Every structure is written in structure tokens, then in C-alpha cells.
Short mmCIF file of C-alpha atoms in Angstrom, two decimals:
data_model
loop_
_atom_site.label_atom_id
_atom_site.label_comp_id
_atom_site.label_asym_id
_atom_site.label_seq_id
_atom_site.Cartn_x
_atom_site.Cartn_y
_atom_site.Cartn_z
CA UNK A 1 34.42 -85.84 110.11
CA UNK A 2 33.98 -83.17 107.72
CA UNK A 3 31.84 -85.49 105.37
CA UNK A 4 29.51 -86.52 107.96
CA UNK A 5 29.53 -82.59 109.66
CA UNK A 6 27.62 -82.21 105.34
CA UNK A 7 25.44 -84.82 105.77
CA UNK A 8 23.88 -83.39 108.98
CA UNK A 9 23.68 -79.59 107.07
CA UNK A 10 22.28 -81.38 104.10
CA UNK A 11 19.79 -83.22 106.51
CA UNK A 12 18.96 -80.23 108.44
CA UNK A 13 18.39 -78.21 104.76
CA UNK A 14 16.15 -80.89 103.36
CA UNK A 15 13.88 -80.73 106.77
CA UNK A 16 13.76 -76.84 106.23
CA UNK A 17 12.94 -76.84 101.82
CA UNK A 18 10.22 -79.23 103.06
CA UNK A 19 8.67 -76.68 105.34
CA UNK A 20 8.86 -74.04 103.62
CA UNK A 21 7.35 -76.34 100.66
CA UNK A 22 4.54 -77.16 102.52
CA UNK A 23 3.58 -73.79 103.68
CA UNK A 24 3.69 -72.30 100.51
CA UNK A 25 1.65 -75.12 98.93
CA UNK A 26 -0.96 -74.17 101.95
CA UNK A 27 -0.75 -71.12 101.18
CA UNK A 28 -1.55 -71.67 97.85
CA UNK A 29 -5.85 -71.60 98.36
CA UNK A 30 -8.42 -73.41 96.15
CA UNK A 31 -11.82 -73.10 95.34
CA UNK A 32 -12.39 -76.35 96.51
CA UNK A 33 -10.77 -74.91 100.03
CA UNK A 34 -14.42 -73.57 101.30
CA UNK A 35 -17.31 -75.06 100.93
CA UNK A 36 -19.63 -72.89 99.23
CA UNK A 37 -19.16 -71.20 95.70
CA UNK A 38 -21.98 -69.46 93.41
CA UNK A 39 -21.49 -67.72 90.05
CA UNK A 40 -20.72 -64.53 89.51
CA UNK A 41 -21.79 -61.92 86.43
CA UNK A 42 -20.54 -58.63 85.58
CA UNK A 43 -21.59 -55.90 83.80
CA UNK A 44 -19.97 -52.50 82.92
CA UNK A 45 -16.25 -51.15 82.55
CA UNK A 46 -13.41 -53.15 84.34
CA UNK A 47 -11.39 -54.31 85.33
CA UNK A 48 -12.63 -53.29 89.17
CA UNK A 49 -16.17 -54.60 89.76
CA UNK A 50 -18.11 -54.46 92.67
CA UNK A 51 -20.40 -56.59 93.93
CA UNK A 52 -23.25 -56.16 97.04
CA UNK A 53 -23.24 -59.36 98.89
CA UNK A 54 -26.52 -61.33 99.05
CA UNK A 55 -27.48 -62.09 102.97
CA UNK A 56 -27.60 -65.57 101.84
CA UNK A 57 -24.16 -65.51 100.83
CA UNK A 58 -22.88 -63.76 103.94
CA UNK A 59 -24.93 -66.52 106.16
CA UNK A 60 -22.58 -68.69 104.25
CA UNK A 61 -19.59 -67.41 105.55
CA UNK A 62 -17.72 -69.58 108.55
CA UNK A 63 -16.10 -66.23 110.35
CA UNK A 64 -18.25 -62.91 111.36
CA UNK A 65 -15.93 -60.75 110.22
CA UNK A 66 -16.34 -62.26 106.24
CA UNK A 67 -12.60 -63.18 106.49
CA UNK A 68 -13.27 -66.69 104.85
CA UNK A 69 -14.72 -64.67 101.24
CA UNK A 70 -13.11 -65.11 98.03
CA UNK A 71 -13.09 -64.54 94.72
CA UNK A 72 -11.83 -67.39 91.71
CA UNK A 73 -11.25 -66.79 88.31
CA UNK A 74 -12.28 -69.84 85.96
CA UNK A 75 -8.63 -71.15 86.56
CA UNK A 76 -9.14 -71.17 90.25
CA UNK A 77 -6.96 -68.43 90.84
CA UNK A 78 -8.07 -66.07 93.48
CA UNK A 79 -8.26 -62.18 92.86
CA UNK A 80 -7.21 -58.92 94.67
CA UNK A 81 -10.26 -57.87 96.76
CA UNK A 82 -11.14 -55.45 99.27
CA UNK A 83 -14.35 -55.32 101.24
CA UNK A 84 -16.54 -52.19 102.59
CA UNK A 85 -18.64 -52.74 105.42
CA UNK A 86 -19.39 -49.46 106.88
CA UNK A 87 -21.75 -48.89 109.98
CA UNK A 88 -24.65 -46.57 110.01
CA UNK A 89 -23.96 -46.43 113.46
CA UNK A 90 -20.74 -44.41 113.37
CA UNK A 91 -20.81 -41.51 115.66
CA UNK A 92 -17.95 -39.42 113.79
CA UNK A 93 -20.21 -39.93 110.52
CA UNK A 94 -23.72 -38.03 111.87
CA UNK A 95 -24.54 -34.42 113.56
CA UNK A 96 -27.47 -33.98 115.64
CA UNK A 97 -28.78 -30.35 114.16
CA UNK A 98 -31.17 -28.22 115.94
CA UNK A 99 -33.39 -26.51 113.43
CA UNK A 100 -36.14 -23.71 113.31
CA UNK A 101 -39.91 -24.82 112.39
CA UNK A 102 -43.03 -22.77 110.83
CA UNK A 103 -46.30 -23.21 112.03
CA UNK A 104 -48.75 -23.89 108.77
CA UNK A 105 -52.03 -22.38 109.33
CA UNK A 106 -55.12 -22.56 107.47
CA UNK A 107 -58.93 -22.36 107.24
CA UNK A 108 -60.43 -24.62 109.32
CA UNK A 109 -62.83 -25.89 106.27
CA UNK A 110 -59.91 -26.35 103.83
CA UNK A 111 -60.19 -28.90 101.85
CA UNK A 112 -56.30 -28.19 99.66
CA UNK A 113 -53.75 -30.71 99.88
CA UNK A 114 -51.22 -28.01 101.45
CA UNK A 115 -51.64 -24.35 103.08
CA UNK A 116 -51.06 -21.91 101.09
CA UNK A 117 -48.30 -19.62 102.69
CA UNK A 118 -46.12 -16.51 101.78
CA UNK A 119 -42.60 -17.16 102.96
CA UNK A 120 -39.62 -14.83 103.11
CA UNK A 121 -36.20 -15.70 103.59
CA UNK A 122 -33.01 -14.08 103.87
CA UNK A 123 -30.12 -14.00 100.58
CA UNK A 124 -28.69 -17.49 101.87
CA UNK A 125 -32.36 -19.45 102.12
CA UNK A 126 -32.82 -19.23 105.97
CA UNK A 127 -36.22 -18.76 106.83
CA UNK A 128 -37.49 -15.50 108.12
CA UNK A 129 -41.16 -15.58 108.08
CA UNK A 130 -44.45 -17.93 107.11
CA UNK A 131 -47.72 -16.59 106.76
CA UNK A 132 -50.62 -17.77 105.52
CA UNK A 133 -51.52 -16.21 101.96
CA UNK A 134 -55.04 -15.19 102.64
CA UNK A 135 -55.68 -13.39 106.31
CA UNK A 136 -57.99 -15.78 108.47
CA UNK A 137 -59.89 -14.52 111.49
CA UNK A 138 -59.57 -15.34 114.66
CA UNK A 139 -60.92 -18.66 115.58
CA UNK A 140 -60.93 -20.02 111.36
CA UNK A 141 -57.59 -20.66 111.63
CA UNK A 142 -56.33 -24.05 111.86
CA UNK A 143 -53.02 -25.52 112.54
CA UNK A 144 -52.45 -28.02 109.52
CA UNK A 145 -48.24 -29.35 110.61
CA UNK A 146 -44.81 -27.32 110.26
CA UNK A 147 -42.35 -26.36 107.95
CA UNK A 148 -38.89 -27.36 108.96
CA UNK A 149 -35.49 -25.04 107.78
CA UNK A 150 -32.88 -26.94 106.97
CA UNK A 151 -30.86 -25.12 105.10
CA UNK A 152 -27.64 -24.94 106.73
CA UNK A 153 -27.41 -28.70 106.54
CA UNK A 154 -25.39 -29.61 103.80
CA UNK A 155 -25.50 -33.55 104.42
CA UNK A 156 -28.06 -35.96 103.31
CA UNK A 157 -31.05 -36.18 105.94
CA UNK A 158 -31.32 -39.14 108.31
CA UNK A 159 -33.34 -38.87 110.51
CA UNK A 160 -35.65 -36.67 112.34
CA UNK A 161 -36.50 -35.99 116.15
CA UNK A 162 -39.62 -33.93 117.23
CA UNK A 163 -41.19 -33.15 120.95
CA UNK A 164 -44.07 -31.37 121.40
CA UNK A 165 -46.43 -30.43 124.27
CA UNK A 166 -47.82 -32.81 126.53
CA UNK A 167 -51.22 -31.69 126.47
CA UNK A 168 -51.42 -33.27 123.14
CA UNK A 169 -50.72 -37.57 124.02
CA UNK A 170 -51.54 -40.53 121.73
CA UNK A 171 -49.85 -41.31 118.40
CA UNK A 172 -49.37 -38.44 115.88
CA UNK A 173 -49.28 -39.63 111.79
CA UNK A 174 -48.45 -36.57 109.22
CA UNK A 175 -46.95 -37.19 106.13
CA UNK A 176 -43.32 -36.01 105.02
CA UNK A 177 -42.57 -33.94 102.04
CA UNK A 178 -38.88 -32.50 101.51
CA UNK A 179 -38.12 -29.39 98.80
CA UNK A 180 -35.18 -27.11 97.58
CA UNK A 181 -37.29 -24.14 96.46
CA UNK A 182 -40.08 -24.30 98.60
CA UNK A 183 -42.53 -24.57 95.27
CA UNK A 184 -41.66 -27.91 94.08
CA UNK A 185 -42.16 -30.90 96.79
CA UNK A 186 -41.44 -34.39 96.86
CA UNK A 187 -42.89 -37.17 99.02
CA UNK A 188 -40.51 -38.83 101.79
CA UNK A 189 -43.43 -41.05 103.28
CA UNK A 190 -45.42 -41.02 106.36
CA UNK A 191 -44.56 -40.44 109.94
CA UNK A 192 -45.25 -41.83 113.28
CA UNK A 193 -44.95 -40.20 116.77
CA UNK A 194 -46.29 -41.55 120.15
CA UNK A 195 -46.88 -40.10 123.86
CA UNK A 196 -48.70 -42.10 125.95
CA UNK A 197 -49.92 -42.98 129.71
CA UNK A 198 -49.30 -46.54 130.34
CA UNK A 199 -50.05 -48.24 133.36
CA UNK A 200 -48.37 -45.80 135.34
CA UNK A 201 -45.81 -45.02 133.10
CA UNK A 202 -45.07 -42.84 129.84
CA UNK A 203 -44.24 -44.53 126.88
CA UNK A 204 -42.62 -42.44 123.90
CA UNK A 205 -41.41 -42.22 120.39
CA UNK A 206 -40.08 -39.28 119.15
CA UNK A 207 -37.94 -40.38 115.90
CA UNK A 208 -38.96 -41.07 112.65
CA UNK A 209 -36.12 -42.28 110.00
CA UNK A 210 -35.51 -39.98 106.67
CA UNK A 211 -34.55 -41.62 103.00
CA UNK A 212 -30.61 -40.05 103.62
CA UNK A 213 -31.03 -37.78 100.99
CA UNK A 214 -29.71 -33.47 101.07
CA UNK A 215 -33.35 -31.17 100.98
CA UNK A 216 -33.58 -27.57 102.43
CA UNK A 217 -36.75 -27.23 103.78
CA UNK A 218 -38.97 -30.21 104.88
CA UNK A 219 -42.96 -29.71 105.30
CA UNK A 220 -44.89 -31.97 108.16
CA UNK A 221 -48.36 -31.98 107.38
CA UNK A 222 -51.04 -33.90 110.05
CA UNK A 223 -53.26 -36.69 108.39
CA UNK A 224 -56.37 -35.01 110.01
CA UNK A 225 -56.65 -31.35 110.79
CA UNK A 226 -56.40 -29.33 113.77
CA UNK A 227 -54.63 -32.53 115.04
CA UNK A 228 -51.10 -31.39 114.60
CA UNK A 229 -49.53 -30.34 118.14
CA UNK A 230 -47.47 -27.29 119.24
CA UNK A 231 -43.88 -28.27 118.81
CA UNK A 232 -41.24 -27.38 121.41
CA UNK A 233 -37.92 -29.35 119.51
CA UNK A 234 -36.92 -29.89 116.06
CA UNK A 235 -33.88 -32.04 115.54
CA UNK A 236 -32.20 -33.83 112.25
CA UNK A 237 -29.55 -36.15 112.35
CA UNK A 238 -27.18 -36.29 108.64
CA UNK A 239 -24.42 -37.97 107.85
CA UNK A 240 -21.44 -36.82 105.88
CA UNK A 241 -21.64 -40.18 103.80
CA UNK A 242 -24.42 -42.38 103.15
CA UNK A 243 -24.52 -46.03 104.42
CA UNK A 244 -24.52 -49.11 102.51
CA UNK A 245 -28.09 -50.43 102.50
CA UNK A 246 -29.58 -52.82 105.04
CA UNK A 247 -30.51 -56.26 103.63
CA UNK A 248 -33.46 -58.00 105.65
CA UNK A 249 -33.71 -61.78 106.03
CA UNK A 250 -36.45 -64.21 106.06
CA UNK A 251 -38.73 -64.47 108.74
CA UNK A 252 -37.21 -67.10 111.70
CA UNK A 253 -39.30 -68.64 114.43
CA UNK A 254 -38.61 -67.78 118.02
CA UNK A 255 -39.61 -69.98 121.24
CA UNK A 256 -41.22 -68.94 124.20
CA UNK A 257 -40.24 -70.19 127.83
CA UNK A 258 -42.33 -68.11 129.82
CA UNK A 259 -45.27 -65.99 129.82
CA UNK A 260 -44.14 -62.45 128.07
CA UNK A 261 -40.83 -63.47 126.96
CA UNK A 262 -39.68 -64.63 123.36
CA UNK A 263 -36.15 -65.50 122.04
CA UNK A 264 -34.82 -66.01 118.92
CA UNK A 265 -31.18 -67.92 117.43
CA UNK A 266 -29.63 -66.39 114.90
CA UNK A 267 -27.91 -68.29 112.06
CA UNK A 268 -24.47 -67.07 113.64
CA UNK A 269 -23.07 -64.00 114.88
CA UNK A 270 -24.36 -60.97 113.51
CA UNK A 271 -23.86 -57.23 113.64
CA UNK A 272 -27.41 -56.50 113.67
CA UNK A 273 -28.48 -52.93 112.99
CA UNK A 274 -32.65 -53.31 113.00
CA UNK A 275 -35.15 -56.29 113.61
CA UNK A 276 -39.11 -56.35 112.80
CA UNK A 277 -41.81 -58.15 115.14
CA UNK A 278 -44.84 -59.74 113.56
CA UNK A 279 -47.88 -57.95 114.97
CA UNK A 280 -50.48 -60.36 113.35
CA UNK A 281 -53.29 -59.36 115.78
CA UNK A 282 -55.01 -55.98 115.19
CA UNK A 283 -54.97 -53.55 118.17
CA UNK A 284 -52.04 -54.85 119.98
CA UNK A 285 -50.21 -52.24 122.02
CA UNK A 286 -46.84 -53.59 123.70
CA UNK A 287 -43.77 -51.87 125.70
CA UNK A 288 -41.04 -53.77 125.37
CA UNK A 289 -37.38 -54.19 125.78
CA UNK A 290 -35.01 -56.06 123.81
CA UNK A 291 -31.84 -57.85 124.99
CA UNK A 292 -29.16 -59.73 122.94
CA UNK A 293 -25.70 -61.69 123.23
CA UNK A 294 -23.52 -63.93 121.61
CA UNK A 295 -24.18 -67.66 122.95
CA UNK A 296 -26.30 -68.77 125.84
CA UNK A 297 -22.90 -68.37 128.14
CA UNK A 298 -23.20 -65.06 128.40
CA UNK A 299 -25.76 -62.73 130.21
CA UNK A 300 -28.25 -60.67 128.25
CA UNK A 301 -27.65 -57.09 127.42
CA UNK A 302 -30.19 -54.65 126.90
CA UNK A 303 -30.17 -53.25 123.39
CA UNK A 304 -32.97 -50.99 122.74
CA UNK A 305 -36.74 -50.26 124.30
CA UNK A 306 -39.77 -49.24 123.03
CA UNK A 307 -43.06 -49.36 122.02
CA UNK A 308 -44.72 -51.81 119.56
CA UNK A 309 -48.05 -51.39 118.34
CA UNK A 310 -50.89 -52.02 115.41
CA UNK A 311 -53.76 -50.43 116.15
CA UNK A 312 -57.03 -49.65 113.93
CA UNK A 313 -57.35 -45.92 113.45
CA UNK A 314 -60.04 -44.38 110.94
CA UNK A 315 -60.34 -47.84 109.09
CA UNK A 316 -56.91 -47.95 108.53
CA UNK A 317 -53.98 -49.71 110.88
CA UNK A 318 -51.24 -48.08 111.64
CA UNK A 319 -48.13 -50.13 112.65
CA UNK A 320 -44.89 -49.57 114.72
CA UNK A 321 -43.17 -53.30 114.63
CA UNK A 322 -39.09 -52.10 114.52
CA UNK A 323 -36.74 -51.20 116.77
CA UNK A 324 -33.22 -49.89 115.83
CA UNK A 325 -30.36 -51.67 117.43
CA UNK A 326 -26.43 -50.52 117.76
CA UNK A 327 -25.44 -53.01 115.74
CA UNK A 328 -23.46 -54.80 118.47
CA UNK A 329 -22.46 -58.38 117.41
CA UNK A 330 -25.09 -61.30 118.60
CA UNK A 331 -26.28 -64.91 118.18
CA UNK A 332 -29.45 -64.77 120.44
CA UNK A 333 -32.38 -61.80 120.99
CA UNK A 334 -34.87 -61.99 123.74
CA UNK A 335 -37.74 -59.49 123.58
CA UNK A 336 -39.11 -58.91 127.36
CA UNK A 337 -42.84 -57.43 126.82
CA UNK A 338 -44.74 -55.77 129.66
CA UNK A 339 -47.78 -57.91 129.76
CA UNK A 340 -50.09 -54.89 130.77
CA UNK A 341 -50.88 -54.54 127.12
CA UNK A 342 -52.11 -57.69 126.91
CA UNK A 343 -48.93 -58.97 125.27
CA UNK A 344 -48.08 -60.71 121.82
CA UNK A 345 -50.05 -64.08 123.05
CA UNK A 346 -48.36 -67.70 123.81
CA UNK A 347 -46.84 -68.36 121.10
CA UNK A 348 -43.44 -66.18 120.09
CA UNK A 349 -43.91 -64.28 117.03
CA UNK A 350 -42.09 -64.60 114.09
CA UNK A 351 -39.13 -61.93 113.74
CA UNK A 352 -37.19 -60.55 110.82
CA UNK A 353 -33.60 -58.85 111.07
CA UNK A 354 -31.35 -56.51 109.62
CA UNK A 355 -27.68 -56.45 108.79
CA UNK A 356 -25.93 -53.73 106.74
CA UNK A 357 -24.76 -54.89 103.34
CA UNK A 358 -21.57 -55.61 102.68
CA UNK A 359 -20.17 -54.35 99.37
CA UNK A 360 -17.02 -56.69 97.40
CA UNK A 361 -14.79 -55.23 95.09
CA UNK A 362 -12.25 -57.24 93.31
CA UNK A 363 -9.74 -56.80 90.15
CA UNK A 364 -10.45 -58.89 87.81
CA UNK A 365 -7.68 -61.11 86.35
CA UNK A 366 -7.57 -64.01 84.08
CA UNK A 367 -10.04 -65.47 82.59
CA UNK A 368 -13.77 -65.18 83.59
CA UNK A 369 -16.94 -66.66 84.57
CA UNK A 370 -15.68 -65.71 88.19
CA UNK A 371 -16.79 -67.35 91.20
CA UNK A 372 -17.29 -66.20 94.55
CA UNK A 373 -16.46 -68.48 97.47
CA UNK A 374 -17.11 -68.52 101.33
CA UNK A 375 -17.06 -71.05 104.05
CA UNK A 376 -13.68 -71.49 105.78
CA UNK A 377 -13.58 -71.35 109.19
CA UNK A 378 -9.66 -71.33 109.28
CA UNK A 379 -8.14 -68.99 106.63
CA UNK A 380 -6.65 -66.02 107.35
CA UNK A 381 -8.36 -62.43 106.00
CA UNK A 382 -6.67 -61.50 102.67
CA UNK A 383 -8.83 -58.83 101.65
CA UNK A 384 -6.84 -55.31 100.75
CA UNK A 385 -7.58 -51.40 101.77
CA UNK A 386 -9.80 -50.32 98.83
CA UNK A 387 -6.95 -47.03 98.25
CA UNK A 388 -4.79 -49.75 97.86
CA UNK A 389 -6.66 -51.86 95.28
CA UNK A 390 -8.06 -48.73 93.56
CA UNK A 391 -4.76 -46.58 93.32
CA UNK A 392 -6.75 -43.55 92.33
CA UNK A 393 -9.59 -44.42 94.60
CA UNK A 394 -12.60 -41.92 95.42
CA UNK A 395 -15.96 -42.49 96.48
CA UNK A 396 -16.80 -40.90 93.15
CA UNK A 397 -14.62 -43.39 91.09
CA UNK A 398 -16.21 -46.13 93.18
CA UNK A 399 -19.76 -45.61 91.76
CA UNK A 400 -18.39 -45.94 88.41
CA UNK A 401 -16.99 -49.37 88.49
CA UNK A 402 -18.31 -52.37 86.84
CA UNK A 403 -20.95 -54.48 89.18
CA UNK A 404 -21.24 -57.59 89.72
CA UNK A 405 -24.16 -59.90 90.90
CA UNK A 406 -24.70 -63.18 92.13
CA UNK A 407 -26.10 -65.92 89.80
CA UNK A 408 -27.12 -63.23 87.29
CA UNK A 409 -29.04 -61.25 89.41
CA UNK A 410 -30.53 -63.68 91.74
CA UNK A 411 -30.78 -61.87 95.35
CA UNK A 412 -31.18 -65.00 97.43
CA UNK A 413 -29.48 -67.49 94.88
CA UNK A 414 -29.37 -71.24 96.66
CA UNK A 415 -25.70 -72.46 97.79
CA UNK A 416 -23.75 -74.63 96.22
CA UNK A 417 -22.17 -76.92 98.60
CA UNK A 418 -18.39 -77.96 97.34
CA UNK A 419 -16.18 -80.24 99.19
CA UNK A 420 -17.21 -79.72 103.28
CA UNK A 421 -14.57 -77.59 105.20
CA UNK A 422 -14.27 -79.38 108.65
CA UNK A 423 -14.45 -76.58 111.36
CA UNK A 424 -12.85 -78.62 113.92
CA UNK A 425 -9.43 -80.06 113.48
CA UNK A 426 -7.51 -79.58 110.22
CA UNK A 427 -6.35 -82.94 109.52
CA UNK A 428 -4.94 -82.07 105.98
CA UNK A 429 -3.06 -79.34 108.43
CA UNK A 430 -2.11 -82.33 111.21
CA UNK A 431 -0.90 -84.96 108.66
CA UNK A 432 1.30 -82.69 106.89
CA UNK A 433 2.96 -81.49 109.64
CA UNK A 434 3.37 -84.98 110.97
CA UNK A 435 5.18 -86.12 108.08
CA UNK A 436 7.27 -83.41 108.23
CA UNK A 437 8.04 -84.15 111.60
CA UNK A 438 8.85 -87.94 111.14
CA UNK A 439 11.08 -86.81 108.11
CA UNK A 440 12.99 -84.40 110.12
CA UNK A 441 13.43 -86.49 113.00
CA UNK A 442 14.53 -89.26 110.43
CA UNK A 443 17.23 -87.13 109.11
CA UNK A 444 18.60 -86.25 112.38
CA UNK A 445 18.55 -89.80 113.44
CA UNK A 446 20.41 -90.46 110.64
CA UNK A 447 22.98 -87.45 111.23
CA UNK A 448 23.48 -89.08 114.85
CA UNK A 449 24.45 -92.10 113.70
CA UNK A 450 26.81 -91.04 111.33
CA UNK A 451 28.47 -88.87 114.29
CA UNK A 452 28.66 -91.86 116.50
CA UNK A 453 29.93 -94.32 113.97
CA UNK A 454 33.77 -94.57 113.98
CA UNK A 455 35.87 -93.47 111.69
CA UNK A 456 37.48 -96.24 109.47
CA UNK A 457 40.83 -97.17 109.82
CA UNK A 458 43.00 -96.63 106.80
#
């Protein structure tokens, strides 16, 4: 009895080496486990390299949350990686800052780039007083834009808000220029205000976005003068740490259903942050609002409103064709436009969007070229806490890490398709479990028969 009582453990501990066999050997991923895999290059000190992800390569990717990427040596083992995909949307990241403004007067006939001003500020750069350098009479005087104090901010500059008096309405366009001394300026680009009376209704836009980078004192000046209104709110949003970039894709086709609404599909779920509409007829004017989700199963949420426009001002157009989105996660956009402004026509316009990069950084082990792989719809996520791959980690150590790119360099490099991962059933999973089964329910088949046969007679 004793004998046979061994058998059945030794059954039993075959069925259980087998398991655990098997599930370390799928454990055990390959390249050839997903099916798409580019190059990789790197440049710069290791071992750590980091790496901003393409939006082709992240398109590539079978799971939303990039759980499916990879990284190979040339041996096919993988490496330690963590990813970074910070939001520009996080609230506990920006400060809404109201700050004081400057009116910039000059002669009406000026032809200077700038007014010329006499400012005084206090010991710690806070503004106290701006005057224009020569005096003007009464009634030469013109009001070229403002000068902005932001010198208690001491976080890169986002974004700016502005309101001003309703007696001025229509679209406002002055050009941005940011300085730490108030002598030397540097251009941030152009911005664009609206305030209009539409059918009814009043259509604004009060933001304008900011390169995110630190400046004490910004200077609005209006394209043409005496245009620049009386301001009644100055606002700037910074952050306490800058972003990751947004990458942009290529330009998809949308489909129309019905007069003044267009819809677009998405390659898959995406956390989209920004999209821009193709305004390819001049002097089109259009409210709109814009409405996403994740499959057609769901109902449509609103996600932003606004106004789109490109209209023909002084010889020159001036365009508003974005709108900023939460970055929620969706498959499908719908833009709803009021038709009062004659609309974007029949046919839905083209429409590009934006996702915020998503920066890799792995350890590099074994021998190189490395490869990067995605497209595995049932992995598990394996990437690591960057203070955990980077021991010593600081956002200052970060920047000085090796990079990587894709391809050599190659922002949109074309996929390489390896052996197709199936995103239904797993049948490599299935069969090997089956066998297992059949083995294990041989063995105790076996075991019962050796209980129920008798014992022999000595």
C-alpha cells in the first residue's frame, strides 16, 4: 500500500514540475512574442538611455496603456525599463497666477518697434511704475499693448489668460515678447484673442498658450496701433515641471452623416490632449463643440467648445483651427458646428491630433544593436518605477542619460511586422494547458488504478 500511496505523490509531483515548467517557459518572453520590432540606436553615456517614442510606434502598441512595449538586446533578452508618460493636464502640477499689467503708451505717429518707457521697480523686481520716456500731450498719446509682471512666478510660463472691456469686440492679434531685465527681449510668437456677437450669442477666446519657459516680465504689443484694448484681468498659468512634448499625427479623414456634423475614428484608444481642423476655405468663421468616446456603444461626451476661424485680415489670414482637450481616453471625435457661420461645407474636413509623448528608459544589458518591440495584446506590464531603475534618480540625472532613437533617427520609421500576435484566443496558451491537463488526469488515472488493484497474495 505504501508503494502505490508513492506512486500517486510521484504522479501528483510530476503534474505540478510540469506547471510550474510551463509557466516559467511563458514567462520567459521573445521578440518574436509581439508583432512589431524596429531598431534602436544610442548615443551618449550608459548604460541608462532614454528614448522618446515615435507616434508610429505607440500606434503599434496592442494595449492603451503601452503595457505590451519592450526592449531586446541582440540575444533576445529583454531589458529593465521604465516608462514616463506624464499629463500636461495635471491639476497639482499648474497655478493659476493673477498678475499686475502696464499700460504702454506712445505717440500716436510712432513708427519704433517698442515704446520707449521709464520703469521703476522695487529691490525684489516687482513693478512699481511705467511711464513713457518722453511726456506726450493730451490726445498724442496712444495705447500700443501692456507690460505684464511676473516676477513672483518662479515656474516656467504656460499659458496666459486676458479679458478686457467689451466695448472693444472682434479678434485682437499682438505679438509676445518675454524678458528678465526689462532691456533685453526675446520673441514668444504671436497672439490671438476673440469677442464676438454671434447670432445671438457671444463667442470668446481668452487664452493664448506660452513656450513653458521661466521670464519676469512679458510685453504684449498690438499688431496695429491704438487697437490694443483696456484690460480688466491678467492671468498665467505655470507648472512646477515641464511636460513631455506633444507628438502630432498625420492628417485622417472624417465622414459626415448629416449636415454640420463630422466624426472621425481613431487608430485606437487615445489620451488625446489637442486636435487641429483643416480650415481650407478663407473666411470661414465656425462655433463649435467637440464630443468624444471610446467605441460607438457609448454616448458622446462633450470635450471642449469654441470658436474656429480663418479669416483675411490686412492681406494676411489669421487662423484659429485647435482646440485643447483633457486628454480623456477616446476612439471616436464628433465636431458639432453651428451652421450660422456658414459651416465647414459637405464634406468633413480632414483633422490632425495630439497625444503627449511618451519617453522609454531602459538599462542596457548584453550585447547591442537593441530592439524595441510592441504589439501584444495579452502580456502583462513589466515596466519598473524610474527611482527604482535609476537608484540615484533626479530629474536632473535624467537629462543626462544616453538617448536613444528609432531607426537612427527616423521619426516616423515604417513597422516591421514579425510573427502576428493573435488578439483573440491564445491557442499556444489553450494547447499547453490542455496537455497539461490530459497528463495530469493521466497520472491520476493511473494512481486510481493502482489503489483499486489488489494486493498480491504472497
Amino acid at each position: 500500500m505504501s508503494q502505490k500511496l508513492n506512486l500517486v505523490w510521484l504522479g501528483i509531483a510530476m503534474g505540478l514540475a510540469l506547471t510550474v515548467s510551463a509557466q516559467e517557459t511563458r514567462a520567459q518572453e521573445t521578440p518574436a512574442d509581439f508583432a512589431t520590432q524596429v531598431p534602436l540606436a544610442v548615443s551618449g553615456e550608459g548604460p541608462w538611455y532614454r528614448l522618446e517614442l515615435p507616434l508610429a510606434a505607440q500606434l503599434s502598441a496592442r494595449q492603451a496603456d503601452l503595457s505590451d512595449v519592450r526592449v531586446f538586446n541582440a540575444v533576445g533578452a529583454p531589458q529593465a525599463y521604465a516608462l514616463s508618460q506624464a499629463s500636461a493636464q495635471a491639476d497639482d502640477n499648474r497655478t493659476l497666477t493673477d498678475v499686475k499689467w502696464f499700460p504702454l503708451y506712445d505717440s500716436a505717429d510712432a513708427t519704433e518697434h517698442a515704446p520707449n518707457v521709464r520703469v521703476q521697480a522695487n529691490a525684489n523686481g516687482t513693478l512699481v511704475q511705467v511711464q513713457p520716456s518722453t511726456e506726450l500731450e493730451v490726445g498724442e498719446e496712444a495705447l500700443r499693448g501692456w507690460l505684464l509682471d511676473a516676477s513672483a512666478i518662479k515656474a516656467p510660463l504656460q499659458q496666459l489668460i486676458l479679458d478686457w472691456t467689451s466695448e472693444r469686440d472682434g479678434f485682437q492679434r499682438f505679438s509676445i515678447e518675454a524678458s528678465d531685465d526689462l532691456q533685453h527681449w526675446q520673441s514668444w510668437g504671436e497672439g490671438q484673442l476673440a469677442r464676438l456677437t454671434f447670432a445671438d450669442e457671444r463667442v470668446e477666446q481668452h487664452e493664448v498658450s506660452l513656450p513653458g519657459q521661466s521670464a519676469r516680465y512679458l510685453r504684449l504689443l498690438w499688431d496695429t496701433p491704438q487697437s490694443a484694448p483696456t484690460l480688466t484681468s491678467a492671468q498665467l498659468q505655470s507648472v512646477r515641471s515641464l511636460p513631455l512634448p506633444l507628438v502630432w499625427s498625420h492628417a485622417l479623414d472624417g465622414s459626415s452623416v448629416k449636415a454640420g456634423e463630422y466624426t472621425w475614428q481613431l487608430p485606437r484608444v487615445l489620451n488625446v490632449e489637442r486636435v487641429q481642423v483643416e480650415l481650407s476655405q478663407p473666411n470661414s468663421l465656425a462655433p463649435v463643440i467637440l464630443s468624444g468616446r471610446r467605441d460607438s456603444s457609448l454616448p458622446w461626451q462633450p470635450l471642449n467648445n469654441g470658436l474656429l476661424y480663418r479669416l483675411t485680415q490686412s492681406g494676411e489670414d489669421v487662423v484659429q483651427n485647435q482646440l485643447q482637450l483633457p486628454g480623456q481616453a477616446v476612439q471616436q471625435l464628433k465636431l458639432t458646428v453651428d451652421e450660422r457661420g456658414g459651416g465647414l461645407g459637405a464634406q468633413a474636413p480632414t483633422l490632425k491630433f495630439a497625444v503627449r509623448a511618451t519617453q522609454l528608459v531602459f538599462l542596457a544589458r548584453g550585447p547591442g544593436p537593441f530592439r524595441l518591440a510592441l504589439g501584444n495584446a495579452t502580456v502583462k506590464a513589466a515596466s519598473l518605477p524610474l527611482s527604482t531603475l535609476i537608484p540615484d534618480y533626479s530629474a536632473a540625472k535624467l537629462a543626462t542619460l544616453g538617448q536613444a532613437s528609432v531607426d537612427g533617427g527616423a521619426s516616423e520609421p515604417p513597422m516591421v511586422s514579425t510573427v502576428p500576435v493573435s488578439e483573440g484566443i491564445d491557442w499556444k496558451k489553450f494547447g499547453l494547458w490542455a496537455v497539461l491537463l490530459l497528463g495530469v488526469l493521466f497520472l491520476a488515472a493511473m494512481a486510481f488504478s493502482l489503489l483499486r488493484k489488489p494486493p498480491a497474495n504472497t
